[in-house]
mmCIF file of C-alpha atoms and ligand atoms in Angstrom:
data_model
loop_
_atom_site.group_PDB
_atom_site.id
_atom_site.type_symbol
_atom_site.label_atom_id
_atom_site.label_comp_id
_atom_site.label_asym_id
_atom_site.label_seq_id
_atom_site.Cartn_x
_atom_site.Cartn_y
_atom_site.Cartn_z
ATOM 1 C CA UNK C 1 2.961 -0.090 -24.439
ATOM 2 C CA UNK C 2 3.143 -2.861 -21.593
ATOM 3 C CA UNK C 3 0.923 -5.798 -22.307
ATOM 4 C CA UNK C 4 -1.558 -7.204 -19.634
ATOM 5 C CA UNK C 5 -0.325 -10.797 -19.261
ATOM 6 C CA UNK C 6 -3.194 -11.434 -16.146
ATOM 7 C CA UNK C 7 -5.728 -10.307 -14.297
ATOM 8 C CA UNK C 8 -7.149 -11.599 -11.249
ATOM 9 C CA UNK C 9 -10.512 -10.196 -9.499
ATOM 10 C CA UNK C 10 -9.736 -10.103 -5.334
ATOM 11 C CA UNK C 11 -12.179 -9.069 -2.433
ATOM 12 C CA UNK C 12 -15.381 -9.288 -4.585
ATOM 13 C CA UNK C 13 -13.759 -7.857 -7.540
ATOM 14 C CA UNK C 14 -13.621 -4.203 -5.493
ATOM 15 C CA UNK C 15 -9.762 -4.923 -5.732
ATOM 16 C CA UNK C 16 -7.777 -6.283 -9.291
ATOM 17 C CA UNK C 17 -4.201 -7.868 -9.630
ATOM 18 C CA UNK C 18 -2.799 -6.850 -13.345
ATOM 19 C CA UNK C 19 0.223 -8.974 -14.405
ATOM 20 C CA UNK C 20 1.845 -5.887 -16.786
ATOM 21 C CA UNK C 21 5.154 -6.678 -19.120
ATOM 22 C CA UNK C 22 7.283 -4.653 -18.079
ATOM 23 C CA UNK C 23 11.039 -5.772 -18.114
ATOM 24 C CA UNK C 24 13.230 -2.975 -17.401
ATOM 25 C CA UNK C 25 11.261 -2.411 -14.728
ATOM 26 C CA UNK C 26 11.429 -5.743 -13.265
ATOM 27 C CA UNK C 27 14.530 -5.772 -12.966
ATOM 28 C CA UNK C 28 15.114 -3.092 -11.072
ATOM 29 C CA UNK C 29 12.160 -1.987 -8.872
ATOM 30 C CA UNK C 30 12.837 -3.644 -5.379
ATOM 31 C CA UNK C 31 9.949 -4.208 -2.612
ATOM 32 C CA UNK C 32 7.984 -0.927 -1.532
ATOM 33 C CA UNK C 33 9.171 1.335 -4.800
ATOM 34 C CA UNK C 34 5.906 2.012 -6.877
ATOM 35 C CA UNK C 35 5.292 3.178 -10.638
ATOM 36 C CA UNK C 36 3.268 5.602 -12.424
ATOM 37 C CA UNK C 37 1.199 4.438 -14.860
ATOM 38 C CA UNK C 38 -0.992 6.279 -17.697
ATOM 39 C CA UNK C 39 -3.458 4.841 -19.670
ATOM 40 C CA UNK C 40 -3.656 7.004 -22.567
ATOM 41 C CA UNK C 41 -2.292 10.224 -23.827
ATOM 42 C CA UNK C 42 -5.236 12.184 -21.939
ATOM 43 C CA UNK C 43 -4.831 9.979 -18.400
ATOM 44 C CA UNK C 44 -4.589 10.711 -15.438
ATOM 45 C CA UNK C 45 -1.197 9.631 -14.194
ATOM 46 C CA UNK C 46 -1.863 6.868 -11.352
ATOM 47 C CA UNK C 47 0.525 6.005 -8.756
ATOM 48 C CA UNK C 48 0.638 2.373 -7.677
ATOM 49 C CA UNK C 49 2.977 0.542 -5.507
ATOM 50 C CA UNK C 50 4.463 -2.404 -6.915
ATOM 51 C CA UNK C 51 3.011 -5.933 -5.139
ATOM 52 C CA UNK C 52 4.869 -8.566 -6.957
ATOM 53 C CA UNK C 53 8.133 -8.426 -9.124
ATOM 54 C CA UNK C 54 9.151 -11.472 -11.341
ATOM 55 C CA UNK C 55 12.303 -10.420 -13.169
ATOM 56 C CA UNK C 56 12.591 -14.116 -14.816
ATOM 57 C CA UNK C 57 9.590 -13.184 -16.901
ATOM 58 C CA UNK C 58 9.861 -9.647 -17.030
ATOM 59 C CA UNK C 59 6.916 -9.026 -15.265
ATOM 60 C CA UNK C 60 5.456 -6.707 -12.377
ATOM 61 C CA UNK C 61 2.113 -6.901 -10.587
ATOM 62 C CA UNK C 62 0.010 -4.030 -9.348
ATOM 63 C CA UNK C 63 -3.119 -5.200 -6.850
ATOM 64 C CA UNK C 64 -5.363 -1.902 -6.664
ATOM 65 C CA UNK C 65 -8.613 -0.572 -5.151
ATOM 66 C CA UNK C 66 -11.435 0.470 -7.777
ATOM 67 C CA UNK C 67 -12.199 4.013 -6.480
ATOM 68 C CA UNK C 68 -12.367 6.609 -8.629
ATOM 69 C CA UNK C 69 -12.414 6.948 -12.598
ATOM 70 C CA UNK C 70 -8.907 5.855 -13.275
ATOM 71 C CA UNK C 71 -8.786 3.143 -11.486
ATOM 72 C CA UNK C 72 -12.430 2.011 -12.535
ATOM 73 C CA UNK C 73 -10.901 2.402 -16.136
ATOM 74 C CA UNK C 74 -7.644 0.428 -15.094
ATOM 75 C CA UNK C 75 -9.860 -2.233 -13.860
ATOM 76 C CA UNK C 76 -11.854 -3.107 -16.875
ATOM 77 C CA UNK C 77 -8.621 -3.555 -19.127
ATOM 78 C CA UNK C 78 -8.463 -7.506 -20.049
ATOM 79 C CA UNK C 79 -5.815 -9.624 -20.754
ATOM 80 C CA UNK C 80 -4.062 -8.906 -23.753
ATOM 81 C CA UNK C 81 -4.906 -4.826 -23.614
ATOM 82 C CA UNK C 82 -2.061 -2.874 -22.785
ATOM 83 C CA UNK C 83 -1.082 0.165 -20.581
ATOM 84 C CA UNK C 84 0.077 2.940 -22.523
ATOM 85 C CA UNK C 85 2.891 4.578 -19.651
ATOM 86 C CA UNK C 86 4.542 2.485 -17.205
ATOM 87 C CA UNK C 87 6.989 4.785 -15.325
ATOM 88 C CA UNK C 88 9.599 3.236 -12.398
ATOM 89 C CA UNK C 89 11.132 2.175 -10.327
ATOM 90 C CA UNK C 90 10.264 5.453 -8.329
ATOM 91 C CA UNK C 91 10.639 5.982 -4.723
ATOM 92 C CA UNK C 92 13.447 5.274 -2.615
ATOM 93 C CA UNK C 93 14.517 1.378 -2.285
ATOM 94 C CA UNK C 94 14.600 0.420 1.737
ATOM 95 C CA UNK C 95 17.611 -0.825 3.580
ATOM 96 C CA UNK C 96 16.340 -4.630 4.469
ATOM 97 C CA UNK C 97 18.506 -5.222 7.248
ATOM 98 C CA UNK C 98 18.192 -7.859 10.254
ATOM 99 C CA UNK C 99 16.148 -6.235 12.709
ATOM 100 C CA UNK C 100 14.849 -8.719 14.702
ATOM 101 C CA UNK C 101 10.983 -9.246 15.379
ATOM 102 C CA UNK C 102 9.144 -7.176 12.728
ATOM 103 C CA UNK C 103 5.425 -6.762 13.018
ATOM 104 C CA UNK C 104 3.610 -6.008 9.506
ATOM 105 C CA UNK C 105 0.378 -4.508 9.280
ATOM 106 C CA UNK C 106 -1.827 -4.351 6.676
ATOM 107 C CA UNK C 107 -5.201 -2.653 6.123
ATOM 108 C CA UNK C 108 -7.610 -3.536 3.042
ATOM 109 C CA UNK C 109 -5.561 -3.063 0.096
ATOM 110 C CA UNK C 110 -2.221 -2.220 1.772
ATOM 111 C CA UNK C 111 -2.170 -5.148 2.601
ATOM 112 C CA UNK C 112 -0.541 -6.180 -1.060
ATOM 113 C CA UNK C 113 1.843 -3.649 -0.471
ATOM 114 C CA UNK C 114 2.615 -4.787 3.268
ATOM 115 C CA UNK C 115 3.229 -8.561 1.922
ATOM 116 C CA UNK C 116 6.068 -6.925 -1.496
ATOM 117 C CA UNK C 117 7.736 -4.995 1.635
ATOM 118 C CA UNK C 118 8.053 -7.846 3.912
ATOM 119 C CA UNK C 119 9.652 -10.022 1.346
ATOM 120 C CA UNK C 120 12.343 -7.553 1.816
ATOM 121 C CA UNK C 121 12.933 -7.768 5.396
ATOM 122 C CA UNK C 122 12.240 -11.917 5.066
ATOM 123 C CA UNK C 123 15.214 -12.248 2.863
ATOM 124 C CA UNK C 124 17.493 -10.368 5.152
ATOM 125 C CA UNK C 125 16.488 -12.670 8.148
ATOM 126 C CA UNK C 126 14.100 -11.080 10.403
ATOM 127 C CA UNK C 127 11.319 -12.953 11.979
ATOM 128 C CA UNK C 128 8.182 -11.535 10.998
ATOM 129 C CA UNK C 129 4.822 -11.629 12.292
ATOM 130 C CA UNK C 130 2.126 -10.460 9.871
ATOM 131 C CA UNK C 131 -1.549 -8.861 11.145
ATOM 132 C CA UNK C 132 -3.599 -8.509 8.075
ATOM 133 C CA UNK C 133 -7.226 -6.459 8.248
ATOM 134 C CA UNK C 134 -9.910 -5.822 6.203
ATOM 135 C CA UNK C 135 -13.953 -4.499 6.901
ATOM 136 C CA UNK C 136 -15.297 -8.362 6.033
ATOM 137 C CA UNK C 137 -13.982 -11.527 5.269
ATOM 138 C CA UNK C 138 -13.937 -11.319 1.459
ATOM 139 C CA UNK C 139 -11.820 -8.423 1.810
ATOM 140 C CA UNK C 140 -8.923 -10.523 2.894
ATOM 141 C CA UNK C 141 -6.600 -10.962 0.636
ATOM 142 C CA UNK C 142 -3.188 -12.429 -0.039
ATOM 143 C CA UNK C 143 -3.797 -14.781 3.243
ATOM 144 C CA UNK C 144 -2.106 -17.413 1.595
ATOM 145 C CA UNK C 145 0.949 -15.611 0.816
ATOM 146 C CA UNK C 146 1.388 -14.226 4.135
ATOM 147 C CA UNK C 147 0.974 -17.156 5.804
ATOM 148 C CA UNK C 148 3.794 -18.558 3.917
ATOM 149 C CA UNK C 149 6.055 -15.119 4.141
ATOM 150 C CA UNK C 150 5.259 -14.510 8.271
ATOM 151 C CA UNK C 151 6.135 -16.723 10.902
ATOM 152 C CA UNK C 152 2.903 -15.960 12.706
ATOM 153 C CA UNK C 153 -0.290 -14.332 11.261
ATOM 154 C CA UNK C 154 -2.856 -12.562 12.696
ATOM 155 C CA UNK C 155 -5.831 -11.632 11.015
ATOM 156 C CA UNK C 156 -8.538 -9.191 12.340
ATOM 157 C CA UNK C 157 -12.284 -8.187 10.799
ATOM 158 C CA UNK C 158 -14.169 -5.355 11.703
ATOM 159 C CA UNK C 159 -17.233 -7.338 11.476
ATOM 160 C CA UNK C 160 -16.240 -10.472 12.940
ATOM 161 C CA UNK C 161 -16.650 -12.387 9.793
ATOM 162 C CA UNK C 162 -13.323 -13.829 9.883
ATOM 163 C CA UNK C 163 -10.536 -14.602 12.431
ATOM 164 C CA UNK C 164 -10.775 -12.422 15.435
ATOM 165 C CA UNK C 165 -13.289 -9.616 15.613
ATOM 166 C CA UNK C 166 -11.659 -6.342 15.524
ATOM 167 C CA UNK C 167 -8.910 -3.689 13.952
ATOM 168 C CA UNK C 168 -5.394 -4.488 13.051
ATOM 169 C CA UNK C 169 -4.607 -2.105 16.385
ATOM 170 C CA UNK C 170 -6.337 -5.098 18.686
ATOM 171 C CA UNK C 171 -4.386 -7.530 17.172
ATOM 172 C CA UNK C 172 -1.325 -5.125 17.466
ATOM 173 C CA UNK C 173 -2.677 -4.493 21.266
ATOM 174 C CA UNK C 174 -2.433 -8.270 21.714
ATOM 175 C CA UNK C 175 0.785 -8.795 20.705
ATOM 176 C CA UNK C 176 2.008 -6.171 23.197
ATOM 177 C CA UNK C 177 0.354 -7.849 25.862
ATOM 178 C CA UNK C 178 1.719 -11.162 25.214
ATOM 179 C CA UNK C 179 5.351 -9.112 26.057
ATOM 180 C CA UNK C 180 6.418 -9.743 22.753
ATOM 181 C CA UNK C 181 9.857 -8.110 21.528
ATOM 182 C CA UNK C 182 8.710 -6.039 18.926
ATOM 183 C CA UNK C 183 11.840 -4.301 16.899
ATOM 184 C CA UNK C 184 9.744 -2.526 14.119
ATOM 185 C CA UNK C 185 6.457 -1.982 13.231
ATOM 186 C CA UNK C 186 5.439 -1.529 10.027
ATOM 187 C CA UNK C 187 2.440 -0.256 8.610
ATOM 188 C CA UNK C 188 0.468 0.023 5.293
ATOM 189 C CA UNK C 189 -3.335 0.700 4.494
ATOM 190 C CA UNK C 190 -5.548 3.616 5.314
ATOM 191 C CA UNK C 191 -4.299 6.909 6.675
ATOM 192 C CA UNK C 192 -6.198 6.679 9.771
ATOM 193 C CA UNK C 193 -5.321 2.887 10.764
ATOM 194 C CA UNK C 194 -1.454 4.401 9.856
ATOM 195 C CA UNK C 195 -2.240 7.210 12.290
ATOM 196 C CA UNK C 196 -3.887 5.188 15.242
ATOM 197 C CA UNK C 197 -0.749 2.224 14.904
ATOM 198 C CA UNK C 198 1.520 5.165 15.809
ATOM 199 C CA UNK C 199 -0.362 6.874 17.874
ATOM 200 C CA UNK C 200 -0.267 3.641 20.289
ATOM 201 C CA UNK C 201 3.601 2.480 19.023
ATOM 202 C CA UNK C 202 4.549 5.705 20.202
ATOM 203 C CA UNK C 203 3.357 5.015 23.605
ATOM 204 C CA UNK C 204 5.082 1.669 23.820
ATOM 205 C CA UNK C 205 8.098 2.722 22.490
ATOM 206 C CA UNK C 206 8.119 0.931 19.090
ATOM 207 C CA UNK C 207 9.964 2.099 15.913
ATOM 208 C CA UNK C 208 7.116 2.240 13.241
ATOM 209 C CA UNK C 209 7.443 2.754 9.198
ATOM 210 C CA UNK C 210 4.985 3.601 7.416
ATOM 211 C CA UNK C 211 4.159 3.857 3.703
ATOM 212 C CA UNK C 212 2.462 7.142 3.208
ATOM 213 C CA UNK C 213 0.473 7.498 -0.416
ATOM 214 C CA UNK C 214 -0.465 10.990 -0.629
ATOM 215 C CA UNK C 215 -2.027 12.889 -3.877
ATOM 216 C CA UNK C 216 1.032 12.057 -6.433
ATOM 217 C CA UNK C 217 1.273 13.891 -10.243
ATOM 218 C CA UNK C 218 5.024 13.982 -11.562
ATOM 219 C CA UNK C 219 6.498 11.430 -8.921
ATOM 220 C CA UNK C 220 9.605 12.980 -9.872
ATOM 221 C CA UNK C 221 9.612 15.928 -6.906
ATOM 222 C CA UNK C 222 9.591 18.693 -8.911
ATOM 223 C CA UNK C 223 5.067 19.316 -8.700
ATOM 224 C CA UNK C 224 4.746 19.302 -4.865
ATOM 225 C CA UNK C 225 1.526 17.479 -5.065
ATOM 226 C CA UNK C 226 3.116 14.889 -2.618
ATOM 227 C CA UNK C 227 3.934 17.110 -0.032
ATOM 228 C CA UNK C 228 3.908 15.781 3.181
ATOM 229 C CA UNK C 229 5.283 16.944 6.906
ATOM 230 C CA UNK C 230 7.804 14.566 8.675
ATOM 231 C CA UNK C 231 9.507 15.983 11.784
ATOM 232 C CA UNK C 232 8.548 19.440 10.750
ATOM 233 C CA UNK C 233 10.441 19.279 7.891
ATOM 234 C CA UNK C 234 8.457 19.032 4.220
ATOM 235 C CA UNK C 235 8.977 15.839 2.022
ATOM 236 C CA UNK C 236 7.922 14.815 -1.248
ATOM 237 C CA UNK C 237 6.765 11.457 -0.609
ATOM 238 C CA UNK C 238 7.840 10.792 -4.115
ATOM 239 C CA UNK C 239 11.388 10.740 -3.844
ATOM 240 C CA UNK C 240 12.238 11.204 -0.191
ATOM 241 C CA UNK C 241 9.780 7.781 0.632
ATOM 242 C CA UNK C 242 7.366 6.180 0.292
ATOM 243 C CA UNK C 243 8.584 4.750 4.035
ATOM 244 C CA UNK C 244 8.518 7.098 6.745
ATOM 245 C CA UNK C 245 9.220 7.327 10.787
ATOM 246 C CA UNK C 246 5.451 6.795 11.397
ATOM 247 C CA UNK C 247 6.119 8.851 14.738
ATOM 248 C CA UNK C 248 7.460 11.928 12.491
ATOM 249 C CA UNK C 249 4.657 12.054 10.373
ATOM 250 C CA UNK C 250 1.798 15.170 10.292
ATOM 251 C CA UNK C 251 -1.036 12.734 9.989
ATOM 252 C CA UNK C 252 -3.533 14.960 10.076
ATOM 253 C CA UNK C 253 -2.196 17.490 7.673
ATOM 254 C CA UNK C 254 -2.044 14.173 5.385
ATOM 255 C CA UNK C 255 -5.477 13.650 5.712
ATOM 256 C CA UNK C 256 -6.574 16.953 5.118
ATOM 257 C CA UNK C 257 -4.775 17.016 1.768
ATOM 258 C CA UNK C 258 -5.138 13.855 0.338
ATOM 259 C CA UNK C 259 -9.340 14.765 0.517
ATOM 260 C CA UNK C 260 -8.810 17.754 -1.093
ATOM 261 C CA UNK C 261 -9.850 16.298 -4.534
ATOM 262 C CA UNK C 262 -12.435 13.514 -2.972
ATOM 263 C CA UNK C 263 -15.261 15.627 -4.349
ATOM 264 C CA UNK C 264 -13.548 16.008 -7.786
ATOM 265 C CA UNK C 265 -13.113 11.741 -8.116
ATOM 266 C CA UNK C 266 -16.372 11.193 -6.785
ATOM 267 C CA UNK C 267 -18.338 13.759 -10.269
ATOM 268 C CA UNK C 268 -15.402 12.609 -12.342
ATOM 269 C CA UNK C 269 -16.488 8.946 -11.672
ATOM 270 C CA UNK C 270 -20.285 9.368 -11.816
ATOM 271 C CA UNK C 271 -19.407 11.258 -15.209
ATOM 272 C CA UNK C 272 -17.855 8.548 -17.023
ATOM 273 C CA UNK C 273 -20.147 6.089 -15.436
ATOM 274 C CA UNK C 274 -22.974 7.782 -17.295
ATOM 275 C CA UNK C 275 -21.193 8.640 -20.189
ATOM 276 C CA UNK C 276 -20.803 4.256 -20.507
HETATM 277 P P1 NAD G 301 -10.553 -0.144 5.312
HETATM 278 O O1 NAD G 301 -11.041 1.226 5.598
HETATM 279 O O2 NAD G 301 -11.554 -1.224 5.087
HETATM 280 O O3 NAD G 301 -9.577 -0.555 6.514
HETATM 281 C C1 NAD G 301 -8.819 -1.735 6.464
HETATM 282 C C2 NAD G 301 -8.466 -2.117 7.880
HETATM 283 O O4 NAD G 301 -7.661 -1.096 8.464
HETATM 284 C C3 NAD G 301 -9.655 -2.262 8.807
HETATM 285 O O5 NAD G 301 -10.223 -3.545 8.697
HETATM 286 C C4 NAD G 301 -9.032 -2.013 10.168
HETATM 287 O O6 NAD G 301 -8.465 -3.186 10.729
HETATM 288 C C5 NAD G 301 -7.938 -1.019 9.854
HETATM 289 N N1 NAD G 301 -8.380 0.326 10.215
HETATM 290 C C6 NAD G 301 -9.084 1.183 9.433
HETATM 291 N N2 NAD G 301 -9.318 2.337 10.119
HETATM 292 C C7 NAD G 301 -8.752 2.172 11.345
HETATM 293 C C8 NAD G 301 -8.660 2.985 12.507
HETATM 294 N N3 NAD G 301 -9.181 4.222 12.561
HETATM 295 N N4 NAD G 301 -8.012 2.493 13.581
HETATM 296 C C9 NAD G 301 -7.449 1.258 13.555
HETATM 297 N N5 NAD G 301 -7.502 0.436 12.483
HETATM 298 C C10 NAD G 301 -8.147 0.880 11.402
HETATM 299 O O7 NAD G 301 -9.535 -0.141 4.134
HETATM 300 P P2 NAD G 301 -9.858 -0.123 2.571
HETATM 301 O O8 NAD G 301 -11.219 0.416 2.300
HETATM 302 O O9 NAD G 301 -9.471 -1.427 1.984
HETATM 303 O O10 NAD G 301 -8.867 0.981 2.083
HETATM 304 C C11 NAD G 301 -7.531 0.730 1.959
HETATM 305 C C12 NAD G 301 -6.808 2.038 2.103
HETATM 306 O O11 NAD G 301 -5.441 1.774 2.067
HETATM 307 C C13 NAD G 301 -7.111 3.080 1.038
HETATM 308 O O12 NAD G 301 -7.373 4.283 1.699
HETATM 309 C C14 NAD G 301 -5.836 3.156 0.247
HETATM 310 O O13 NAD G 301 -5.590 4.444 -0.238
HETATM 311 C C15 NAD G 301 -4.835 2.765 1.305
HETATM 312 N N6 NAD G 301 -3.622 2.195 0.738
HETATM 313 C C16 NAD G 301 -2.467 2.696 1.192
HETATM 314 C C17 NAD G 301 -1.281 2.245 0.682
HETATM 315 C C18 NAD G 301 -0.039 2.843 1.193
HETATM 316 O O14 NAD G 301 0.999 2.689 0.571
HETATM 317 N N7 NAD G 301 -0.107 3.504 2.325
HETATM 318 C C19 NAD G 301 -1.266 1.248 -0.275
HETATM 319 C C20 NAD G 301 -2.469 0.714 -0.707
HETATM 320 C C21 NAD G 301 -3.652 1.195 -0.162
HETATM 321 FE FE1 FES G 302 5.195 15.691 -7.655
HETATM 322 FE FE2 FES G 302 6.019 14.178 -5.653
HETATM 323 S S1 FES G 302 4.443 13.762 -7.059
HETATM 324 S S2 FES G 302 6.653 16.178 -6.141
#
């Protein structure tokens, strides 16, 4: 059992930051691995990238979206109720190397995983500009942290509500036309913001990694669930990434399979909604 130590509402409470014991873990996971997580013996088992680590204490925490039931579920535990599974550090640990200019994108709630990731590439030296993106200003989140982490932030809404009006790609368009260096590009949040950052760093040349989170069951590569297309060749997301070439990556195929069960989460939700 891993006891819930904090919990923070973000982005009008549609996102939740759980503070989790969990030392072993803690002490190994390093920025971009994730964790599997059940909540009882029945659960669904729920992928979730690690956004902070704080080995000192012995503590990890996971910032998610509420979206379907398991999540709604994971999101009403308080402080002092505990996870049943905690499973990790699963994934494969990047290289953090210096690089050189880095640009980090993050889109709505990849944007927690964006910030664990850069700390990575901040402690090996690069210089790192951060765009962060979300539909409305409330949906920002973590500004605080990237703004101390980056050495230039950007920060784009859809609806104009905060900083400048747009997607993360205008801000990324921008930067491009300001003849910035750009080394890497690196890119969490929704599928389709994933596909249209490569789709235009492809044109202009710019090595792009992104953090792919397909459909995930035994995170161990032996289900398939994660299967995912990179260069033609199939990957399990689960042990050969999370991180990918962005330009390798069958996008499309990704998006066709990760709403395979959309319909499922959606009655599965509205069930236990009803059933209180
Ligand atoms: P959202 O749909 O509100 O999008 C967030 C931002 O992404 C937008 O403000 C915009 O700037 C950009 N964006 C979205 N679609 C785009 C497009 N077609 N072209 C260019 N830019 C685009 O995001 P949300 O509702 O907060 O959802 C977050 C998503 O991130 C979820 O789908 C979740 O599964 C995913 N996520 C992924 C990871 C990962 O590891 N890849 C981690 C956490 C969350
Ligand atoms: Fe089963 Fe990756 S989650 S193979």
């Amino acid at each position: 059992m891993h006891l819930i130590l904090d919990r923070q509402e973000l982005a009008k409470g549609n996102m939740v930051a759980l503070t989790v014991e969990a030392p072993a873990i803690a002490a190994k996971i390093k920025p971009g691995q994730f964790v599997i997580l059940r909540l009882n013996d029945t659960g669904e088992r729920v992928p979730l990238t690690v956004a902070l680590r704080d080995p000192q204490h012995g503590t990890i925490t996971i910032i998610f979206q509420v979206l379907g039931k398991s999540t709604a579920m994971l999101g009403s535990l308080k402080i002092g109720d505990a996870i049943k599974d905690l499973v990790g550090p699963l994934g494969l640990a990047d290289e953090f190397r210096k690089i050189g200019t880095i640009v980090g994108i993050g889109g709505g709630s990849g944007i927690a995983v964006l910030h664990h990731l850069l700390t990575g590439y901040a402690e090996a030296g690069n210089h790192l500009i951060g765009v962060i993106g979300a539909r409305e200003k409330d949906f920002i989140i973590l500004e605080d942290e990237m703004t101390t982490l980056c050495d230039r932030l950007l920060i784009t809404t859809d609806d104009g509500s905060y900083g400048a009006h747009g997607l993360v790609t205008d801000a990324l368009k921008s930067l491009v036309e300001e003849q910035i260096e750009i080394h890497l590009v690196i890119a969490v949040g929704p599928v389709v913001m994933m596909r249209a950052i490569c789709q235009m760093t492809r044109l202009y040349k710019i090595p792009t990694l992104v953090s792919l989170n397909p459909i995930m069951v035994d995170g161990t590569g032996m289900c398939g669930a994660c299967r995912v297309t990179v260069g033609g060749v199939t990957k399990f997301a689960c042990v050969d990434g999370p991180h990918f070439d962005g330009h390798q990556v069958d996008f499309d195929e990704l998006i066709q399979r990760n709403n395979m069960y959309t319909r499922d989460e959606k009655t599965s939700l509205l069930f236990s909604i009803r059933a209180g």
